[in-house]
GROMACS .gro file of C-alpha atoms in nm:
model
  503
    1MET     CA    1   0.004   0.002   0.007
    2THR     CA    2   0.140   0.349  -0.077
    3GLY     CA    3   0.144   0.648   0.125
    4PRO     CA    4  -0.089   0.919   0.080
    5LEU     CA    5  -0.037   1.098  -0.262
    6ARG     CA    6   0.095   1.440  -0.308
    7ASP     CA    7  -0.159   1.741  -0.347
    8GLN     CA    8  -0.374   1.705  -0.644
    9PRO     CA    9  -0.531   1.953  -0.829
   10TRP     CA   10  -0.907   2.027  -0.764
   11GLY     CA   11  -1.021   2.022  -1.133
   12LEU     CA   12  -0.850   1.682  -1.187
   13LYS     CA   13  -0.999   1.553  -0.886
   14VAL     CA   14  -1.347   1.665  -1.014
   15MET     CA   15  -1.298   1.516  -1.350
   16GLU     CA   16  -1.183   1.186  -1.207
   17TYR     CA   17  -1.478   1.165  -0.987
   18ALA     CA   18  -1.709   1.235  -1.274
   19ILE     CA   19  -1.527   0.948  -1.447
   20ILE     CA   20  -1.582   0.707  -1.157
   21LYS     CA   21  -1.973   0.815  -1.151
   22CYS     CA   22  -2.004   0.759  -1.498
   23CYS     CA   23  -1.791   0.460  -1.580
   24PRO     CA   24  -1.685   0.287  -1.284
   25ASN     CA   25  -1.543  -0.002  -1.464
   26HIS     CA   26  -1.374   0.160  -1.740
   27ARG     CA   27  -1.030   0.125  -1.810
   28VAL     CA   28  -0.826   0.355  -2.011
   29ASN     CA   29  -0.434   0.412  -2.097
   30ARG     CA   30  -0.420   0.692  -1.823
   31MET     CA   31  -0.048   0.765  -1.861
   32VAL     CA   32  -0.098   0.878  -2.241
   33TRP     CA   33  -0.410   1.069  -2.108
   34HIS     CA   34  -0.200   1.264  -1.868
   35GLN     CA   35   0.098   1.329  -2.108
   36GLY     CA   36  -0.147   1.480  -2.378
   37GLY     CA   37  -0.301   1.681  -2.096
   38ILE     CA   38   0.038   1.805  -1.982
   39LEU     CA   39   0.139   1.903  -2.330
   40ALA     CA   40  -0.162   2.117  -2.391
   41LEU     CA   41  -0.170   2.281  -2.059
   42THR     CA   42   0.203   2.368  -2.078
   43TYR     CA   43   0.151   2.475  -2.455
   44LEU     CA   44  -0.142   2.684  -2.335
   45ALA     CA   45   0.063   2.853  -2.046
   46TYR     CA   46   0.363   2.970  -2.233
   47THR     CA   47   0.168   3.092  -2.528
   48CYS     CA   48   0.023   3.347  -2.268
   49TYR     CA   49   0.361   3.424  -2.157
   50HIS     CA   50   0.484   3.540  -2.495
   51MET     CA   51   0.114   3.674  -2.571
   52THR     CA   52   0.179   3.941  -2.284
   53ARG     CA   53   0.530   4.023  -2.407
   54LYS     CA   54   0.423   4.090  -2.775
   55PRO     CA   55   0.190   4.413  -2.739
   56MET     CA   56   0.491   4.641  -2.653
   57SER     CA   57   0.637   4.592  -2.979
   58VAL     CA   58   0.286   4.703  -3.166
   59VAL     CA   59   0.209   5.008  -2.948
   60LYS     CA   60   0.541   5.164  -2.975
   61ASN     CA   61   0.399   5.283  -3.322
   62VAL     CA   62   0.142   5.500  -3.136
   63LEU     CA   63   0.327   5.581  -2.836
   64SER     CA   64   0.567   5.785  -3.027
   65PHE     CA   65   0.396   5.910  -3.333
   66ASN     CA   66   0.389   6.259  -3.457
   67CYS     CA   67   0.026   6.361  -3.449
   68SER     CA   68   0.053   6.629  -3.680
   69THR     CA   69   0.102   6.384  -3.974
   70LEU     CA   70  -0.196   6.185  -3.918
   71SER     CA   71  -0.560   6.202  -3.891
   72PRO     CA   72  -0.757   6.043  -3.595
   73PRO     CA   73  -0.957   5.732  -3.627
   74PRO     CA   74  -1.320   5.740  -3.734
   75ASN     CA   75  -1.551   5.850  -3.464
   76PHE     CA   76  -1.268   5.972  -3.245
   77LEU     CA   77  -1.372   6.250  -3.028
   78ILE     CA   78  -1.082   6.515  -2.974
   79ASN     CA   79  -1.114   6.734  -2.656
   80SER     CA   80  -0.876   6.946  -2.455
   81SER     CA   81  -0.755   6.634  -2.269
   82ASN     CA   82  -0.645   6.417  -2.564
   83ARG     CA   83  -0.585   6.695  -2.828
   84ASP     CA   84  -0.195   6.666  -2.811
   85THR     CA   85  -0.160   6.289  -2.722
   86TRP     CA   86  -0.442   6.097  -2.907
   87CYS     CA   87  -0.150   5.938  -3.122
   88ASP     CA   88   0.139   5.969  -2.904
   89TRP     CA   89   0.176   5.958  -2.544
   90ALA     CA   90   0.413   6.160  -2.324
   91PRO     CA   91   0.700   6.110  -2.211
   92PHE     CA   92   0.740   5.927  -2.557
   93ASP     CA   93   0.646   6.216  -2.774
   94THR     CA   94   0.987   6.370  -2.805
   95ALA     CA   95   1.272   6.333  -3.039
   96ASP     CA   96   1.443   6.079  -2.840
   97ALA     CA   97   1.144   5.846  -2.808
   98PRO     CA   98   1.315   5.557  -2.962
   99ALA     CA   99   1.582   5.578  -2.674
  100LEU     CA  100   1.313   5.588  -2.395
  101LEU     CA  101   1.121   5.302  -2.539
  102GLY     CA  102   1.466   5.125  -2.552
  103ILE     CA  103   1.484   5.191  -2.165
  104LEU     CA  104   1.150   4.995  -2.139
  105ASP     CA  105   1.292   4.707  -2.326
  106SER     CA  106   1.607   4.702  -2.127
  107ALA     CA  107   1.425   4.741  -1.806
  108PHE     CA  108   1.208   4.422  -1.887
  109LEU     CA  109   1.502   4.216  -2.038
  110PHE     CA  110   1.758   4.309  -1.740
  111ALA     CA  111   1.500   4.222  -1.487
  112TYR     CA  112   1.441   3.912  -1.659
  113ALA     CA  113   1.787   3.820  -1.708
  114ALA     CA  114   1.874   3.873  -1.321
  115ALA     CA  115   1.574   3.695  -1.189
  116MET     CA  116   1.598   3.395  -1.434
  117PHE     CA  117   1.872   3.239  -1.237
  118LEU     CA  118   1.673   3.260  -0.910
  119SER     CA  119   1.363   3.154  -1.087
  120GLY     CA  120   1.529   2.822  -1.197
  121PHE     CA  121   1.655   2.749  -0.852
  122ILE     CA  122   1.308   2.831  -0.711
  123ALA     CA  123   1.131   2.592  -0.956
  124GLU     CA  124   1.348   2.290  -0.833
  125ARG     CA  125   1.221   2.343  -0.452
  126VAL     CA  126   0.846   2.420  -0.499
  127ASN     CA  127   0.530   2.279  -0.635
  128LEU     CA  128   0.540   2.382  -1.010
  129ARG     CA  129   0.164   2.412  -1.013
  130TYR     CA  130   0.173   2.680  -0.767
  131PHE     CA  131   0.488   2.836  -0.906
  132LEU     CA  132   0.342   2.869  -1.238
  133THR     CA  133   0.000   2.962  -1.132
  134PHE     CA  134   0.148   3.269  -0.913
  135GLY     CA  135   0.389   3.366  -1.208
  136MET     CA  136   0.108   3.378  -1.443
  137LEU     CA  137  -0.127   3.593  -1.244
  138ALA     CA  138   0.148   3.821  -1.144
  139SER     CA  139   0.275   3.846  -1.506
  140GLY     CA  140  -0.102   3.924  -1.619
  141ILE     CA  141  -0.140   4.186  -1.361
  142SER     CA  142   0.181   4.357  -1.471
  143CYS     CA  143   0.059   4.340  -1.846
  144TYR     CA  144  -0.276   4.499  -1.721
  145LEU     CA  145  -0.117   4.795  -1.523
  146PHE     CA  146   0.083   4.877  -1.822
  147GLY     CA  147  -0.257   4.923  -2.002
  148ILE     CA  148  -0.425   5.127  -1.743
  149ALA     CA  149  -0.181   5.404  -1.774
  150ARG     CA  150  -0.403   5.525  -2.086
  151PRO     CA  151  -0.748   5.545  -1.908
  152TYR     CA  152  -0.570   5.685  -1.583
  153ASN     CA  153  -0.359   5.936  -1.797
  154ILE     CA  154  -0.012   5.812  -1.657
  155HIS     CA  155   0.258   5.980  -1.810
  156ASN     CA  156   0.564   5.902  -1.560
  157LEU     CA  157   0.821   5.725  -1.736
  158TRP     CA  158   0.932   5.558  -1.418
  159TYR     CA  159   0.602   5.410  -1.369
  160PHE     CA  160   0.631   5.240  -1.715
  161VAL     CA  161   1.011   5.136  -1.633
  162LEU     CA  162   0.871   4.987  -1.295
  163VAL     CA  163   0.593   4.773  -1.454
  164GLN     CA  164   0.823   4.670  -1.713
  165ALA     CA  165   1.086   4.555  -1.474
  166VAL     CA  166   0.827   4.375  -1.264
  167GLY     CA  167   0.676   4.194  -1.539
  168GLY     CA  168   1.023   4.076  -1.650
  169VAL     CA  169   1.090   3.918  -1.300
  170PHE     CA  170   0.743   3.729  -1.293
  171GLN     CA  171   0.790   3.635  -1.662
  172THR     CA  172   1.093   3.405  -1.566
  173SER     CA  173   0.853   3.179  -1.402
  174GLY     CA  174   0.752   3.052  -1.731
  175TRP     CA  175   1.013   2.874  -1.896
  176PRO     CA  176   1.185   2.684  -1.631
  177GLY     CA  177   0.830   2.578  -1.495
  178VAL     CA  178   0.693   2.450  -1.818
  179VAL     CA  179   1.012   2.265  -1.943
  180THR     CA  180   1.051   2.089  -1.604
  181VAL     CA  181   0.696   1.972  -1.604
  182VAL     CA  182   0.743   1.848  -1.957
  183GLY     CA  183   1.065   1.674  -1.889
  184ASN     CA  184   0.912   1.516  -1.576
  185TRP     CA  185   0.641   1.327  -1.791
  186PHE     CA  186   0.841   1.220  -2.099
  187GLY     CA  187   1.120   0.999  -2.137
  188LYS     CA  188   1.464   1.027  -2.325
  189GLY     CA  189   1.330   0.881  -2.646
  190LYS     CA  190   1.327   1.104  -2.951
  191ARG     CA  191   1.158   1.412  -2.836
  192GLY     CA  192   1.283   1.666  -3.121
  193LEU     CA  193   0.962   1.654  -3.331
  194ILE     CA  194   0.746   1.663  -3.031
  195PHE     CA  195   0.927   1.955  -2.863
  196GLY     CA  196   0.946   2.101  -3.203
  197ILE     CA  197   0.569   2.111  -3.222
  198TRP     CA  198   0.530   2.199  -2.851
  199ASN     CA  199   0.772   2.503  -2.885
  200SER     CA  200   0.554   2.652  -3.157
  201HIS     CA  201   0.377   2.815  -2.845
  202THR     CA  202   0.628   3.075  -2.862
  203SER     CA  203   0.546   3.208  -3.203
  204LEU     CA  204   0.197   3.134  -3.162
  205GLY     CA  205   0.211   3.363  -2.853
  206ASN     CA  206   0.386   3.608  -3.067
  207ILE     CA  207   0.113   3.592  -3.317
  208LEU     CA  208  -0.183   3.615  -3.085
  209GLY     CA  209  -0.026   3.912  -2.909
  210SER     CA  210   0.027   4.108  -3.224
  211LEU     CA  211  -0.318   4.031  -3.348
  212ILE     CA  212  -0.483   4.150  -3.022
  213ALA     CA  213  -0.285   4.456  -2.989
  214ALA     CA  214  -0.333   4.571  -3.356
  215GLU     CA  215  -0.704   4.522  -3.292
  216PHE     CA  216  -0.715   4.792  -3.036
  217VAL     CA  217  -0.401   4.991  -3.108
  218GLU     CA  218  -0.526   5.270  -3.319
  219SER     CA  219  -0.842   5.295  -3.109
  220ASP     CA  220  -0.725   5.243  -2.737
  221TRP     CA  221  -0.380   5.109  -2.717
  222GLY     CA  222  -0.446   5.056  -2.322
  223LEU     CA  223  -0.665   4.760  -2.428
  224SER     CA  224  -0.376   4.593  -2.633
  225PHE     CA  225  -0.229   4.512  -2.264
  226MET     CA  226  -0.538   4.507  -2.073
  227VAL     CA  227  -0.710   4.211  -2.285
  228PRO     CA  228  -0.397   3.982  -2.283
  229GLY     CA  229  -0.324   4.054  -1.925
  230ILE     CA  230  -0.699   3.922  -1.844
  231ILE     CA  231  -0.651   3.631  -2.090
  232MET     CA  232  -0.331   3.530  -1.906
  233GLY     CA  233  -0.479   3.540  -1.552
  234LEU     CA  234  -0.768   3.330  -1.658
  235ILE     CA  235  -0.541   3.075  -1.817
  236GLY     CA  236  -0.333   3.066  -1.491
  237PHE     CA  237  -0.614   2.976  -1.293
  238ILE     CA  238  -0.687   2.684  -1.532
  239ILE     CA  239  -0.311   2.564  -1.466
  240PHE     CA  240  -0.398   2.573  -1.091
  241LEU     CA  241  -0.700   2.355  -1.149
  242PHE     CA  242  -0.561   2.076  -1.371
  243LEU     CA  243  -0.183   2.086  -1.386
  244VAL     CA  244   0.012   1.780  -1.259
  245PRO     CA  245   0.378   1.860  -1.224
  246ASN     CA  246   0.495   1.521  -1.178
  247PRO     CA  247   0.365   1.162  -1.244
  248ILE     CA  248   0.433   1.059  -0.892
  249ASP     CA  249   0.187   1.313  -0.794
  250ILE     CA  250  -0.095   1.094  -0.927
  251GLY     CA  251   0.074   0.775  -0.816
  252CYS     CA  252   0.237   0.677  -1.133
  253ILE     CA  253   0.605   0.583  -1.187
  254PRO     CA  254   0.783   0.870  -1.403
  255PRO     CA  255   0.984   0.777  -1.705
  256VAL     CA  256   1.321   0.606  -1.631
  257SER     CA  257   1.648   0.775  -1.716
  258PRO     CA  258   1.843   0.601  -1.961
  259LYS     CA  259   2.130   0.504  -1.719
  260TYR     CA  260   1.885   0.259  -1.603
  261ARG     CA  261   1.753   0.120  -1.923
  262LYS     CA  262   1.783  -0.251  -1.977
  263LEU     CA  263   1.853  -0.360  -2.341
  264ASP     CA  264   1.603  -0.672  -2.442
  265ALA     CA  265   1.647  -0.880  -2.747
  266ALA     CA  266   1.280  -0.867  -2.799
  267HIS     CA  267   1.235  -0.492  -2.732
  268SER     CA  268   1.569  -0.347  -2.870
  269SER     CA  269   1.443   0.011  -2.991
  270ASP     CA  270   1.404   0.291  -2.767
  271GLU     CA  271   1.016   0.302  -2.808
  272GLY     CA  272   0.960  -0.017  -2.634
  273SER     CA  273   0.625  -0.184  -2.560
  274SER     CA  274   0.623  -0.241  -2.187
  275ALA     CA  275   0.371  -0.120  -1.971
  276ASP     CA  276   0.329  -0.069  -1.599
  277GLU     CA  277   0.005  -0.014  -1.424
  278CYS     CA  278  -0.059   0.163  -1.106
  279GLU     CA  279  -0.370   0.241  -0.911
  280ASN     CA  280  -0.459   0.585  -0.776
  281ILE     CA  281  -0.543   0.504  -0.407
  282HIS     CA  282  -0.702   0.818  -0.335
  283ASN     CA  283  -1.000   0.791  -0.571
  284ARG     CA  284  -0.975   0.434  -0.682
  285LEU     CA  285  -0.936   0.480  -1.026
  286THR     CA  286  -0.733   0.233  -1.241
  287TYR     CA  287  -0.433   0.361  -1.440
  288ARG     CA  288  -0.254   0.185  -1.695
  289CYS     CA  289   0.062   0.370  -1.765
  290ALA     CA  290   0.284   0.305  -2.060
  291TYR     CA  291   0.645   0.353  -2.056
  292ARG     CA  292   0.915   0.356  -2.315
  293GLU     CA  293   1.178   0.229  -2.119
  294GLN     CA  294   1.201  -0.079  -1.925
  295VAL     CA  295   1.340  -0.052  -1.569
  296ASP     CA  296   1.698  -0.255  -1.483
  297VAL     CA  297   1.685  -0.521  -1.247
  298ASP     CA  298   1.921  -0.309  -1.021
  299ASP     CA  299   1.640  -0.067  -0.979
  300ILE     CA  300   1.384  -0.350  -0.843
  301GLU     CA  301   1.369  -0.199  -0.513
  302ASN     CA  302   1.208   0.106  -0.664
  303VAL     CA  303   0.961  -0.079  -0.903
  304ARG     CA  304   0.791  -0.398  -0.815
  305SER     CA  305   0.712  -0.546  -1.155
  306GLU     CA  306   0.573  -0.448  -1.480
  307THR     CA  307   0.228  -0.570  -1.393
  308SER     CA  308   0.215  -0.440  -1.021
  309PRO     CA  309  -0.109  -0.262  -0.984
  310ILE     CA  310   0.013  -0.031  -0.728
  311LEU     CA  311   0.325   0.182  -0.662
  312PRO     CA  312   0.539   0.006  -0.397
  313ARG     CA  313   0.763   0.239  -0.160
  314HIS     CA  314   0.615   0.579  -0.293
  315ARG     CA  315   0.829   0.795  -0.079
  316HIS     CA  316   1.164   0.629  -0.183
  317ILE     CA  317   1.050   0.657  -0.549
  318GLN     CA  318   0.964   1.028  -0.494
  319GLU     CA  319   1.297   1.078  -0.343
  320SER     CA  320   1.489   0.904  -0.617
  321ASP     CA  321   1.310   1.057  -0.906
  322ARG     CA  322   1.298   1.421  -0.772
  323GLY     CA  323   1.688   1.397  -0.658
  324ASN     CA  324   1.827   1.705  -0.462
  325ALA     CA  325   1.844   2.012  -0.637
  326ILE     CA  326   2.189   2.073  -0.799
  327GLY     CA  327   2.387   2.405  -0.761
  328PHE     CA  328   2.477   2.662  -1.034
  329MET     CA  329   2.858   2.533  -1.083
  330LYS     CA  330   2.751   2.162  -1.113
  331ALA     CA  331   2.477   2.284  -1.368
  332MET     CA  332   2.742   2.460  -1.554
  333MET     CA  333   2.984   2.158  -1.541
  334ILE     CA  334   2.735   1.960  -1.753
  335PRO     CA  335   2.915   1.874  -2.084
  336GLY     CA  336   2.750   2.119  -2.359
  337VAL     CA  337   2.569   2.364  -2.119
  338VAL     CA  338   2.829   2.657  -2.160
  339GLU     CA  339   2.844   2.604  -2.561
  340TYR     CA  340   2.480   2.579  -2.618
  341SER     CA  341   2.415   2.900  -2.348
  342LEU     CA  342   2.651   3.102  -2.573
  343SER     CA  343   2.486   2.992  -2.890
  344LEU     CA  344   2.148   3.062  -2.774
  345PHE     CA  345   2.241   3.414  -2.636
  346PHE     CA  346   2.301   3.522  -2.995
  347ALA     CA  347   2.012   3.332  -3.138
  348LYS     CA  348   1.796   3.522  -2.872
  349LEU     CA  349   1.942   3.840  -2.935
  350VAL     CA  350   1.824   3.830  -3.300
  351SER     CA  351   1.489   3.681  -3.203
  352TYR     CA  352   1.405   3.926  -2.943
  353THR     CA  353   1.496   4.237  -3.172
  354PHE     CA  354   1.237   4.093  -3.420
  355LEU     CA  355   1.028   4.058  -3.102
  356TYR     CA  356   1.009   4.419  -2.979
  357TRP     CA  357   1.109   4.619  -3.296
  358LEU     CA  358   0.962   4.431  -3.606
  359PRO     CA  359   0.620   4.617  -3.629
  360LEU     CA  360   0.790   4.947  -3.578
  361TYR     CA  361   1.070   4.871  -3.843
  362ILE     CA  362   0.805   4.766  -4.077
  363ALA     CA  363   0.610   5.091  -4.034
  364ALA     CA  364   0.907   5.306  -4.065
  365SER     CA  365   1.018   5.139  -4.370
  366THR     CA  366   0.711   5.092  -4.565
  367THR     CA  367   0.377   5.294  -4.601
  368TYR     CA  368   0.177   5.048  -4.405
  369SER     CA  369  -0.030   5.145  -4.124
  370THR     CA  370   0.012   5.046  -3.756
  371THR     CA  371  -0.232   4.785  -3.765
  372SER     CA  372  -0.103   4.646  -4.092
  373SER     CA  373   0.260   4.653  -3.968
  374ALA     CA  374   0.149   4.440  -3.663
  375ASN     CA  375  -0.032   4.202  -3.881
  376LEU     CA  376   0.261   4.183  -4.120
  377SER     CA  377   0.498   4.121  -3.853
  378THR     CA  378   0.322   3.770  -3.757
  379PHE     CA  379   0.476   3.604  -4.081
  380PHE     CA  380   0.821   3.601  -3.884
  381ASP     CA  381   0.645   3.399  -3.620
  382VAL     CA  382   0.475   3.167  -3.870
  383GLY     CA  383   0.822   3.090  -4.005
  384GLY     CA  384   0.930   3.032  -3.658
  385ILE     CA  385   0.652   2.755  -3.628
  386ILE     CA  386   0.786   2.587  -3.916
  387GLY     CA  387   1.161   2.622  -3.825
  388ALA     CA  388   1.088   2.475  -3.470
  389ILE     CA  389   0.921   2.161  -3.644
  390ALA     CA  390   1.198   2.142  -3.885
  391ALA     CA  391   1.457   2.152  -3.635
  392GLY     CA  392   1.326   1.898  -3.419
  393VAL     CA  393   1.283   1.661  -3.709
  394LEU     CA  394   1.641   1.717  -3.838
  395SER     CA  395   1.759   1.664  -3.479
  396ASP     CA  396   1.579   1.334  -3.433
  397TYR     CA  397   1.658   1.209  -3.762
  398SER     CA  398   2.037   1.276  -3.762
  399GLY     CA  399   2.076   1.283  -3.389
  400THR     CA  400   2.328   1.583  -3.406
  401SER     CA  401   2.166   1.890  -3.243
  402ALA     CA  402   2.458   2.096  -3.253
  403LEU     CA  403   2.512   2.057  -3.657
  404THR     CA  404   2.137   2.106  -3.694
  405CYS     CA  405   2.151   2.428  -3.499
  406ALA     CA  406   2.490   2.542  -3.664
  407VAL     CA  407   2.366   2.489  -4.030
  408MET     CA  408   2.043   2.676  -3.956
  409LEU     CA  409   2.207   2.982  -3.797
  410GLY     CA  410   2.481   2.982  -4.075
  411PHE     CA  411   2.202   3.021  -4.343
  412ALA     CA  412   2.059   3.289  -4.104
  413VAL     CA  413   2.311   3.526  -4.128
  414PRO     CA  414   2.298   3.599  -4.508
  415MET     CA  415   1.941   3.586  -4.520
  416LEU     CA  416   1.923   3.880  -4.257
  417PHE     CA  417   2.112   4.100  -4.470
  418VAL     CA  418   1.887   3.999  -4.764
  419TYR     CA  419   1.589   4.105  -4.562
  420ASP     CA  420   1.743   4.441  -4.472
  421TYR     CA  421   1.836   4.496  -4.818
  422ILE     CA  422   1.518   4.394  -5.022
  423GLY     CA  423   1.256   4.328  -4.741
  424SER     CA  424   1.064   4.639  -4.806
  425THR     CA  425   1.035   4.626  -5.180
  426SER     CA  426   0.686   4.451  -5.192
  427LEU     CA  427   0.429   4.282  -4.983
  428ALA     CA  428   0.521   3.925  -5.139
  429THR     CA  429   0.900   3.982  -5.064
  430THR     CA  430   0.841   4.105  -4.734
  431ILE     CA  431   0.620   3.794  -4.643
  432LEU     CA  432   0.852   3.559  -4.802
  433LEU     CA  433   1.168   3.671  -4.630
  434LEU     CA  434   1.000   3.712  -4.293
  435LEU     CA  435   0.895   3.344  -4.311
  436ILE     CA  436   1.251   3.239  -4.414
  437VAL     CA  437   1.418   3.444  -4.143
  438GLY     CA  438   1.178   3.325  -3.871
  439LEU     CA  439   1.224   2.970  -3.976
  440LEU     CA  440   1.621   3.008  -3.952
  441VAL     CA  441   1.647   3.205  -3.646
  442ASN     CA  442   1.352   3.029  -3.415
  443GLY     CA  443   1.449   2.688  -3.536
  444PRO     CA  444   1.798   2.633  -3.346
  445TYR     CA  445   1.618   2.881  -3.062
  446ALA     CA  446   1.358   2.634  -3.024
  447LEU     CA  447   1.570   2.331  -3.041
  448ILE     CA  448   1.820   2.449  -2.768
  449THR     CA  449   1.548   2.559  -2.526
  450THR     CA  450   1.358   2.244  -2.548
  451ALA     CA  451   1.503   1.930  -2.652
  452VAL     CA  452   1.868   2.045  -2.579
  453SER     CA  453   1.770   2.162  -2.238
  454ALA     CA  454   1.584   1.862  -2.148
  455GLU     CA  455   1.873   1.637  -2.262
  456LEU     CA  456   2.148   1.823  -2.074
  457GLY     CA  457   1.897   1.843  -1.768
  458THR     CA  458   1.870   1.456  -1.744
  459HIS     CA  459   2.249   1.409  -1.834
  460PRO     CA  460   2.371   1.051  -1.726
  461SER     CA  461   2.637   1.230  -1.504
  462LEU     CA  462   2.351   1.348  -1.278
  463GLY     CA  463   2.191   1.025  -1.261
  464ASN     CA  464   1.822   0.993  -1.227
  465ASN     CA  465   1.776   1.361  -1.082
  466SER     CA  466   1.531   1.540  -1.276
  467LYS     CA  467   1.566   1.857  -1.033
  468ALA     CA  468   1.860   1.958  -1.268
  469LEU     CA  469   1.639   2.028  -1.552
  470ALA     CA  470   1.497   2.375  -1.404
  471THR     CA  471   1.843   2.513  -1.335
  472VAL     CA  472   1.994   2.405  -1.653
  473THR     CA  473   1.716   2.561  -1.825
  474ALA     CA  474   1.759   2.863  -1.660
  475ILE     CA  475   2.116   2.891  -1.745
  476ILE     CA  476   2.088   2.808  -2.110
  477ASP     CA  477   1.803   3.057  -2.126
  478ASP     CA  478   1.989   3.341  -2.003
  479MET     CA  479   2.393   3.301  -1.945
  480LEU     CA  480   2.592   3.621  -2.001
  481ALA     CA  481   2.235   3.814  -2.082
  482LEU     CA  482   2.273   3.990  -1.754
  483LEU     CA  483   2.635   4.120  -1.822
  484LEU     CA  484   2.563   4.201  -2.186
  485LEU     CA  485   2.232   4.388  -2.121
  486SER     CA  486   2.395   4.609  -1.857
  487ARG     CA  487   2.599   4.785  -2.129
  488LEU     CA  488   2.276   4.867  -2.307
  489VAL     CA  489   2.115   4.977  -1.984
  490TYR     CA  490   2.411   5.210  -1.921
  491ARG     CA  491   2.380   5.356  -2.267
  492ASP     CA  492   2.001   5.405  -2.225
  493VAL     CA  493   2.049   5.560  -1.880
  494LYS     CA  494   2.301   5.816  -2.054
  495LEU     CA  495   2.062   5.906  -2.317
  496PHE     CA  496   1.775   5.963  -2.053
  497ARG     CA  497   1.998   6.190  -1.842
  498ARG     CA  498   2.089   6.382  -2.180
  499ARG     CA  499   1.720   6.439  -2.243
  500ARG     CA  500   1.661   6.559  -1.919
  501ARG     CA  501   1.947   6.825  -1.912
  502ILE     CA  502   1.808   6.947  -2.254
  503VAL     CA  503   1.459   6.986  -2.107
   0.00000   0.00000   0.00000
């Protein structure tokens, strides 16, 4: 008999209670069912994280426009309170508006980079359901607070800087949280394709953020932030109701590390066909949990047999699976962490430049309106979805993640020059080049931050310690970002001080 199961989500309890009442004798493959749910929930969660990051790039076009060159939207009533700010917004209505908007980006990214390391360590030590729920609610509130500046007529630069910095801190809860949850539920089989499809949440979030922001940007830019913030808060509540961070939380044995894999002549492939059954003692539902790896006989004390209906020694398995949280230096010594971290930094530098400035660049280099520029920028993220899947497939097929990343990044360099040179010549050319550049830039970005992170976080040198995953993910996601962003912050502060002296 197992000990009491860990804290289970309320929504999941209700669903299982309904299943018991409706189909008391029904037996289903519960592990597959839960894995599908985990992919869906984490996909939805991180889509929202990026959805709330994107509006800033769209709204920049109206925060810094010159009203004298534009006409107000139809049915827009100009009065004494908005006569000078209907199409721009103080303090971003001066000649150095790009520098001030750059300060907002730096505030977000600097806070994000500084807090990411701490967030990774915290994610290893707390219940990830509460961690993600709190992070999503706080991020949604931060996004909402930026939007209320318009109806409340807030023009203080430091208010915007503070909101951006706070948002950056809470946004760090997303990536270590979702990657660790997915890593807990999936084994070490070929995961490039799965993670490639799953990682499209980044691009989808950018697309949704752009479309929602574009819908309101020319009429009420505050709603461009408030609507995504509300949506994120609602999805955070859904995460609280249904997310199960680890298989052991519902009484199932998690996938076994390759270190403990046993090669069987009858089942020599990585896919395997063995199955374990575990019973949820709390609600008496029967689970059929399928696994890709078999358990070594040396690990027999942890698992009774492949057909055992219950989990023996639940606490022992829990400790073995979760392990002790590892330190920063030990995570840095995992082979490949430093190299992939440096590679990701530069890929992320390009990706985030497009994330924050592409709509403004399109509007400045073409004759398209603010709304059209925002909608057009989504093609970069459509290409990113294709690139993430392509990189995952190539990595699975070749077994060479580093080579896949190197080839795609190598082609990305000349394509960026091509886009800069002829990207604004025609609509068709712009769309085609945005698709290609998005594919080549976001492909390796997605591969490193998902499949590679999960692989390094469960490296054989760590044994069966899944707690390394959050730390490795945090390091790979932001190593050196804090140091290099400090130079940009220093530059932006100098520009701001210069502006104050002029005023």
